[in-house]
Amino acid sequence: MEYGKIRAMISGGGTGGHIFPAISIADRLKAVNPGNEILFVGAEGRMEMEKVPAAGYTIKGLSIAGLQRKLTPGNILRNIKLPWMLIRSVKDAASLIDGFKPDVVIGVGGYASAPLLYAAQRKGVPTLIQEQNGFAGLTNKILGKRAGKICVAYEGMERFFPEDRIVLTGNPIRQEVASVNSSMRDEAIGFYGLNPERRHILIIGGSLGSKTLNDAMCRWIEKGCPGGENADVLWQCGKYYKKGIDSFMASHKNCVNVKYSDFIKRMDLAYAAADVTVSRSGASSISEICAARKAAVLVPSPNVAEDHQTHNAMALVRKGAAMMVRDCDAAETLMDTALALAKDSVKLAVMEKNAGAMAMTEASTLIVNEVYKLTGNVQ
């Protein structure tokens, strides 16, 4: 396949689970033709406004926010403002389209993608939606009716989208994670200063951190880290929680085998070192866990649309590739579950094999091929 030069706009963000896949697609677009021009569109004040330029791409921000699901007085006021913010952001998105003149617009999820996709569809610009979850959100279901292609990570998505436009591609992941293998284990253990004689548990709550996972860790540490004598824990607590965790750890120095940080930059080495991964079940996390072939204990977030994280987790549980702990049970049972799994070599091997069988590591390539089919600029 020969790839001509195209101009693409990519939108989505709010969390690393949307940003990293978007960057992966952009990287692949640049790989197939270095002359391709790419403009990102995100939400002002969100992490994409920092992460995308750090990856070498230009981004424009829209004044848009997501629906606040917890109905506090402050959130109710924010929700009241949403219709006006949406109208303004659609107008701003239309202006960006007029200025950049894209051949295609790609939406990867997150509320910033809705205005751009809607404006593009009204202007007749081809659009592609990358639906990461096993249960499609309302915005994508609506916009999917007019999208040229919908790239999905799970089977059975015809209940949400027109079947003739669905392509099973998997979710784009960071290339370094797709390259994780057992030969990296010694390097990873040395990099993080772990004990090679112990089992290693990796705890990741997403780019922003997870209060539930952090609370479960703190509860376990308060109890004296029971059952953790032969385990090291590598814990990503998230930047929003780092200061509080610093204070907590300063007064709880009994668990010397716990290493924590706000953000893990070398996720390839973190996965390579891990025997068990404890994680939320966002789409990107699920895809990376499978690509790295890791046994996992998943704790779906209850604070997401349509409970899609439970659907994501159950896709692995049904295949024997993961275990699931409910959010409400995590404080009492999460670490016991993870430690018991880490000690079970037979179960670990089975779960690792099953997770690897579910991996789809060529998602970015498949999605870019569909992008080109939409533009017609391919031979």
Short mmCIF file of N, CA and C in Angstrom, two decimals, residues 32-157:
data_model
loop_
_atom_site.label_atom_id
_atom_site.label_comp_id
_atom_site.label_asym_id
_atom_site.label_seq_id
_atom_site.Cartn_x
_atom_site.Cartn_y
_atom_site.Cartn_z
N VAL A 32 3.99 6.47 7.90
CA VAL A 32 3.67 6.04 6.53
C VAL A 32 3.96 7.13 5.51
N ASN A 33 3.90 8.41 5.95
CA ASN A 33 4.25 9.51 5.06
C ASN A 33 4.67 10.71 5.93
N PRO A 34 5.97 10.97 6.02
CA PRO A 34 6.46 12.07 6.86
C PRO A 34 5.89 13.43 6.47
N GLY A 35 5.35 13.53 5.26
CA GLY A 35 4.78 14.80 4.82
C GLY A 35 3.37 15.04 5.30
N ASN A 36 2.77 14.06 5.95
CA ASN A 36 1.40 14.25 6.46
C ASN A 36 1.37 15.37 7.50
N GLU A 37 0.32 16.19 7.42
CA GLU A 37 0.16 17.29 8.36
C GLU A 37 -0.96 16.95 9.34
N ILE A 38 -0.68 17.15 10.63
CA ILE A 38 -1.60 16.72 11.68
C ILE A 38 -1.84 17.86 12.66
N LEU A 39 -3.11 18.08 12.97
CA LEU A 39 -3.48 19.07 13.98
C LEU A 39 -4.36 18.39 15.02
N PHE A 40 -3.97 18.49 16.27
CA PHE A 40 -4.79 17.95 17.37
C PHE A 40 -5.74 19.03 17.87
N VAL A 41 -6.88 18.59 18.35
CA VAL A 41 -7.84 19.48 19.00
C VAL A 41 -8.22 18.87 20.34
N GLY A 42 -8.09 19.63 21.42
CA GLY A 42 -8.39 19.12 22.75
C GLY A 42 -9.23 20.09 23.54
N ALA A 43 -9.36 19.81 24.82
CA ALA A 43 -10.12 20.67 25.72
C ALA A 43 -9.15 21.56 26.50
N GLU A 44 -9.43 22.84 26.53
CA GLU A 44 -8.56 23.78 27.23
C GLU A 44 -8.42 23.37 28.70
N GLY A 45 -7.17 23.41 29.18
CA GLY A 45 -6.91 23.13 30.58
C GLY A 45 -6.74 21.66 30.91
N ARG A 46 -6.93 20.77 29.92
CA ARG A 46 -6.80 19.34 30.17
C ARG A 46 -5.40 18.86 29.80
N MET A 47 -5.09 17.62 30.19
CA MET A 47 -3.71 17.16 30.08
C MET A 47 -3.23 17.01 28.65
N GLU A 48 -4.13 16.90 27.67
CA GLU A 48 -3.69 16.80 26.30
C GLU A 48 -2.96 18.06 25.84
N MET A 49 -3.29 19.21 26.47
CA MET A 49 -2.65 20.46 26.09
C MET A 49 -1.18 20.47 26.48
N GLU A 50 -0.79 19.55 27.34
CA GLU A 50 0.62 19.39 27.73
C GLU A 50 1.26 18.19 27.04
N LYS A 51 0.54 17.06 27.01
CA LYS A 51 1.13 15.81 26.51
C LYS A 51 1.32 15.82 24.99
N VAL A 52 0.38 16.41 24.26
CA VAL A 52 0.47 16.40 22.80
C VAL A 52 1.67 17.22 22.31
N PRO A 53 1.87 18.47 22.78
CA PRO A 53 3.07 19.20 22.35
C PRO A 53 4.36 18.49 22.76
N ALA A 54 4.34 17.81 23.91
CA ALA A 54 5.53 17.07 24.34
C ALA A 54 5.87 15.94 23.37
N ALA A 55 4.84 15.45 22.67
CA ALA A 55 5.05 14.40 21.67
C ALA A 55 5.42 14.97 20.31
N GLY A 56 5.46 16.30 20.19
CA GLY A 56 5.90 16.93 18.96
C GLY A 56 4.81 17.38 18.01
N TYR A 57 3.56 17.48 18.51
CA TYR A 57 2.45 17.86 17.64
C TYR A 57 1.80 19.16 18.11
N THR A 58 1.18 19.87 17.18
CA THR A 58 0.46 21.10 17.47
C THR A 58 -0.95 20.76 17.93
N ILE A 59 -1.43 21.49 18.93
CA ILE A 59 -2.79 21.26 19.43
C ILE A 59 -3.50 22.59 19.64
N LYS A 60 -4.77 22.62 19.33
CA LYS A 60 -5.63 23.77 19.59
C LYS A 60 -6.68 23.37 20.62
N GLY A 61 -7.02 24.28 21.52
CA GLY A 61 -7.96 23.98 22.58
C GLY A 61 -9.34 24.54 22.34
N LEU A 62 -10.36 23.79 22.78
CA LEU A 62 -11.74 24.25 22.74
C LEU A 62 -12.23 24.47 24.17
N SER A 63 -13.12 25.44 24.34
CA SER A 63 -13.72 25.70 25.66
C SER A 63 -14.89 24.75 25.87
N ILE A 64 -14.57 23.53 26.24
CA ILE A 64 -15.59 22.50 26.41
C ILE A 64 -15.28 21.70 27.66
N ALA A 65 -16.32 21.19 28.29
CA ALA A 65 -16.15 20.38 29.50
C ALA A 65 -17.11 19.20 29.43
N GLY A 66 -16.86 18.21 30.24
CA GLY A 66 -17.72 17.03 30.26
C GLY A 66 -18.86 17.18 31.25
N LEU A 67 -19.86 16.32 31.10
CA LEU A 67 -20.99 16.30 32.03
C LEU A 67 -20.52 15.84 33.40
N GLN A 68 -20.86 16.60 34.43
CA GLN A 68 -20.50 16.24 35.81
C GLN A 68 -21.57 15.32 36.38
N ARG A 69 -21.18 14.09 36.73
CA ARG A 69 -22.15 13.08 37.14
C ARG A 69 -22.51 13.17 38.62
N LYS A 70 -21.59 13.70 39.43
CA LYS A 70 -21.91 13.90 40.84
C LYS A 70 -22.60 15.25 41.00
N LEU A 71 -23.85 15.23 41.43
CA LEU A 71 -24.67 16.44 41.41
C LEU A 71 -24.50 17.27 42.67
N THR A 72 -23.30 17.84 42.83
CA THR A 72 -23.06 18.83 43.86
C THR A 72 -23.53 20.19 43.33
N PRO A 73 -23.73 21.18 44.21
CA PRO A 73 -24.17 22.50 43.73
C PRO A 73 -23.24 23.08 42.66
N GLY A 74 -21.93 22.93 42.86
CA GLY A 74 -20.99 23.45 41.89
C GLY A 74 -21.09 22.73 40.55
N ASN A 75 -21.27 21.41 40.61
CA ASN A 75 -21.37 20.64 39.37
C ASN A 75 -22.67 20.90 38.63
N ILE A 76 -23.75 21.13 39.37
CA ILE A 76 -25.02 21.46 38.74
C ILE A 76 -24.89 22.75 37.92
N LEU A 77 -24.19 23.75 38.49
CA LEU A 77 -23.97 25.01 37.78
C LEU A 77 -23.13 24.77 36.52
N ARG A 78 -22.11 23.92 36.64
CA ARG A 78 -21.28 23.62 35.47
C ARG A 78 -22.11 22.94 34.38
N ASN A 79 -22.99 22.03 34.79
CA ASN A 79 -23.83 21.34 33.81
C ASN A 79 -24.79 22.28 33.11
N ILE A 80 -25.30 23.28 33.85
CA ILE A 80 -26.20 24.26 33.26
C ILE A 80 -25.51 25.03 32.14
N LYS A 81 -24.20 25.27 32.31
CA LYS A 81 -23.44 26.03 31.32
C LYS A 81 -23.07 25.21 30.09
N LEU A 82 -23.22 23.89 30.18
CA LEU A 82 -22.73 23.02 29.11
C LEU A 82 -23.33 23.32 27.73
N PRO A 83 -24.65 23.54 27.60
CA PRO A 83 -25.18 23.79 26.25
C PRO A 83 -24.53 24.99 25.57
N TRP A 84 -24.29 26.05 26.31
CA TRP A 84 -23.66 27.23 25.73
C TRP A 84 -22.20 26.94 25.37
N MET A 85 -21.51 26.19 26.22
CA MET A 85 -20.14 25.82 25.92
C MET A 85 -20.08 24.95 24.67
N LEU A 86 -21.06 24.06 24.52
CA LEU A 86 -21.08 23.17 23.37
C LEU A 86 -21.31 23.94 22.08
N ILE A 87 -22.26 24.87 22.11
CA ILE A 87 -22.54 25.69 20.92
C ILE A 87 -21.30 26.47 20.51
N ARG A 88 -20.65 27.08 21.49
CA ARG A 88 -19.44 27.86 21.20
C ARG A 88 -18.33 26.96 20.66
N SER A 89 -18.15 25.80 21.26
CA SER A 89 -17.06 24.92 20.84
C SER A 89 -17.29 24.37 19.44
N VAL A 90 -18.55 24.13 19.06
CA VAL A 90 -18.84 23.68 17.70
C VAL A 90 -18.47 24.78 16.70
N LYS A 91 -18.80 26.03 17.02
CA LYS A 91 -18.43 27.15 16.15
C LYS A 91 -16.91 27.27 16.04
N ASP A 92 -16.22 27.14 17.17
CA ASP A 92 -14.75 27.23 17.16
C ASP A 92 -14.15 26.06 16.38
N ALA A 93 -14.74 24.87 16.53
CA ALA A 93 -14.25 23.70 15.80
C ALA A 93 -14.42 23.90 14.30
N ALA A 94 -15.57 24.48 13.91
CA ALA A 94 -15.82 24.75 12.49
C ALA A 94 -14.78 25.73 11.93
N SER A 95 -14.42 26.71 12.74
CA SER A 95 -13.40 27.68 12.30
C SER A 95 -12.04 27.00 12.13
N LEU A 96 -11.72 26.09 13.03
CA LEU A 96 -10.46 25.36 12.93
C LEU A 96 -10.44 24.51 11.66
N ILE A 97 -11.56 23.89 11.35
CA ILE A 97 -11.66 23.07 10.14
C ILE A 97 -11.48 23.94 8.89
N ASP A 98 -12.13 25.11 8.89
CA ASP A 98 -12.00 26.02 7.74
C ASP A 98 -10.56 26.46 7.55
N GLY A 99 -9.86 26.66 8.66
CA GLY A 99 -8.47 27.12 8.56
C GLY A 99 -7.50 26.02 8.17
N PHE A 100 -7.69 24.83 8.70
CA PHE A 100 -6.73 23.74 8.46
C PHE A 100 -7.04 22.95 7.18
N LYS A 101 -8.32 22.90 6.82
CA LYS A 101 -8.79 22.18 5.62
C LYS A 101 -8.34 20.70 5.63
N PRO A 102 -8.82 19.93 6.62
CA PRO A 102 -8.40 18.53 6.71
C PRO A 102 -9.03 17.65 5.64
N ASP A 103 -8.32 16.59 5.29
CA ASP A 103 -8.88 15.55 4.43
C ASP A 103 -9.72 14.58 5.24
N VAL A 104 -9.46 14.50 6.53
CA VAL A 104 -10.17 13.56 7.40
C VAL A 104 -10.07 14.06 8.84
N VAL A 105 -11.10 13.75 9.62
CA VAL A 105 -11.12 14.07 11.06
C VAL A 105 -11.29 12.77 11.83
N ILE A 106 -10.44 12.58 12.84
CA ILE A 106 -10.41 11.35 13.63
C ILE A 106 -10.77 11.68 15.07
N GLY A 107 -11.75 10.97 15.62
CA GLY A 107 -12.13 11.16 17.01
C GLY A 107 -11.79 9.92 17.82
N VAL A 108 -11.09 10.09 18.94
CA VAL A 108 -10.67 8.94 19.76
C VAL A 108 -11.38 8.90 21.12
N GLY A 109 -12.40 9.73 21.29
CA GLY A 109 -13.14 9.72 22.55
C GLY A 109 -12.75 10.88 23.45
N GLY A 110 -13.51 11.06 24.51
CA GLY A 110 -13.34 12.25 25.33
C GLY A 110 -14.24 13.35 24.79
N TYR A 111 -14.69 14.22 25.68
CA TYR A 111 -15.71 15.18 25.27
C TYR A 111 -15.22 16.20 24.25
N ALA A 112 -13.90 16.38 24.12
CA ALA A 112 -13.40 17.35 23.14
C ALA A 112 -13.62 16.88 21.72
N SER A 113 -13.81 15.57 21.53
CA SER A 113 -13.95 15.07 20.16
C SER A 113 -15.34 15.36 19.58
N ALA A 114 -16.33 15.51 20.42
CA ALA A 114 -17.70 15.68 19.92
C ALA A 114 -17.89 16.93 19.06
N PRO A 115 -17.47 18.12 19.51
CA PRO A 115 -17.69 19.31 18.66
C PRO A 115 -16.98 19.22 17.32
N LEU A 116 -15.75 18.69 17.34
CA LEU A 116 -14.99 18.62 16.08
C LEU A 116 -15.62 17.63 15.11
N LEU A 117 -16.00 16.45 15.59
CA LEU A 117 -16.62 15.47 14.71
C LEU A 117 -17.95 15.99 14.17
N TYR A 118 -18.73 16.61 15.02
CA TYR A 118 -20.03 17.13 14.60
C TYR A 118 -19.86 18.21 13.53
N ALA A 119 -18.92 19.13 13.77
CA ALA A 119 -18.69 20.20 12.80
C ALA A 119 -18.16 19.63 11.49
N ALA A 120 -17.28 18.63 11.56
CA ALA A 120 -16.73 18.03 10.35
C ALA A 120 -17.82 17.33 9.54
N GLN A 121 -18.70 16.61 10.21
CA GLN A 121 -19.76 15.90 9.51
C GLN A 121 -20.72 16.87 8.83
N ARG A 122 -21.00 17.99 9.48
CA ARG A 122 -21.87 18.99 8.87
C ARG A 122 -21.24 19.61 7.63
N LYS A 123 -19.89 19.67 7.60
CA LYS A 123 -19.18 20.25 6.47
C LYS A 123 -18.84 19.22 5.40
N GLY A 124 -19.20 17.96 5.63
CA GLY A 124 -18.93 16.93 4.64
C GLY A 124 -17.52 16.39 4.65
N VAL A 125 -16.77 16.65 5.73
CA VAL A 125 -15.41 16.10 5.85
C VAL A 125 -15.51 14.66 6.35
N PRO A 126 -14.83 13.71 5.73
CA PRO A 126 -14.88 12.32 6.19
C PRO A 126 -14.42 12.20 7.64
N THR A 127 -15.14 11.40 8.42
CA THR A 127 -14.79 11.23 9.83
C THR A 127 -14.63 9.75 10.17
N LEU A 128 -13.71 9.50 11.09
CA LEU A 128 -13.48 8.15 11.61
C LEU A 128 -13.54 8.22 13.13
N ILE A 129 -14.28 7.30 13.73
CA ILE A 129 -14.37 7.22 15.19
C ILE A 129 -13.62 5.99 15.66
N GLN A 130 -12.80 6.17 16.68
CA GLN A 130 -12.13 5.04 17.31
C GLN A 130 -12.80 4.81 18.67
N GLU A 131 -13.67 3.80 18.73
CA GLU A 131 -14.39 3.47 19.97
C GLU A 131 -13.57 2.45 20.76
N GLN A 132 -13.10 2.87 21.92
CA GLN A 132 -12.16 2.05 22.67
C GLN A 132 -12.82 1.00 23.55
N ASN A 133 -14.05 1.24 23.95
CA ASN A 133 -14.68 0.41 24.97
C ASN A 133 -15.63 -0.63 24.38
N GLY A 134 -15.98 -1.61 25.21
CA GLY A 134 -16.91 -2.65 24.80
C GLY A 134 -18.36 -2.22 24.88
N PHE A 135 -18.60 -1.03 25.46
CA PHE A 135 -19.94 -0.46 25.53
C PHE A 135 -19.83 0.99 25.09
N ALA A 136 -20.35 1.29 23.93
CA ALA A 136 -20.18 2.62 23.33
C ALA A 136 -20.91 3.69 24.13
N GLY A 137 -20.28 4.87 24.21
CA GLY A 137 -20.90 6.00 24.87
C GLY A 137 -21.94 6.67 23.98
N LEU A 138 -22.78 7.50 24.60
CA LEU A 138 -23.88 8.14 23.87
C LEU A 138 -23.37 9.02 22.73
N THR A 139 -22.32 9.79 22.97
CA THR A 139 -21.81 10.70 21.94
C THR A 139 -21.37 9.92 20.70
N ASN A 140 -20.59 8.86 20.91
CA ASN A 140 -20.13 8.08 19.77
C ASN A 140 -21.27 7.36 19.05
N LYS A 141 -22.27 6.92 19.82
CA LYS A 141 -23.42 6.27 19.18
C LYS A 141 -24.14 7.24 18.25
N ILE A 142 -24.26 8.48 18.67
CA ILE A 142 -24.93 9.49 17.84
C ILE A 142 -24.08 9.84 16.62
N LEU A 143 -22.80 10.16 16.86
CA LEU A 143 -21.91 10.57 15.78
C LEU A 143 -21.57 9.40 14.85
N GLY A 144 -21.63 8.19 15.37
CA GLY A 144 -21.32 7.02 14.56
C GLY A 144 -22.28 6.81 13.40
N LYS A 145 -23.49 7.37 13.51
CA LYS A 145 -24.48 7.21 12.43
C LYS A 145 -24.02 7.89 11.14
N ARG A 146 -23.16 8.90 11.27
CA ARG A 146 -22.70 9.63 10.07
C ARG A 146 -21.21 9.47 9.84
N ALA A 147 -20.53 8.68 10.68
CA ALA A 147 -19.10 8.47 10.50
C ALA A 147 -18.84 7.53 9.34
N GLY A 148 -17.72 7.75 8.64
CA GLY A 148 -17.38 6.88 7.53
C GLY A 148 -16.93 5.50 7.99
N LYS A 149 -16.18 5.46 9.09
CA LYS A 149 -15.71 4.21 9.67
C LYS A 149 -15.73 4.32 11.19
N ILE A 150 -15.99 3.19 11.83
CA ILE A 150 -15.90 3.09 13.29
C ILE A 150 -14.96 1.94 13.60
N CYS A 151 -13.80 2.27 14.15
CA CYS A 151 -12.80 1.27 14.50
C CYS A 151 -13.00 0.86 15.96
N VAL A 152 -13.19 -0.43 16.19
CA VAL A 152 -13.56 -0.91 17.52
C VAL A 152 -12.55 -1.93 18.03
N ALA A 153 -12.63 -2.18 19.34
CA ALA A 153 -11.69 -3.11 19.99
C ALA A 153 -12.37 -4.40 20.44
N TYR A 154 -13.69 -4.44 20.34
CA TYR A 154 -14.43 -5.61 20.82
C TYR A 154 -15.43 -6.06 19.76
N GLU A 155 -15.70 -7.36 19.78
CA GLU A 155 -16.72 -7.90 18.88
C GLU A 155 -18.12 -7.54 19.40
N GLY A 156 -19.11 -7.66 18.55
CA GLY A 156 -20.49 -7.41 18.96
C GLY A 156 -20.88 -5.95 19.00
N MET A 157 -20.10 -5.06 18.37
CA MET A 157 -20.39 -3.63 18.44
C MET A 157 -21.45 -3.18 17.45
#
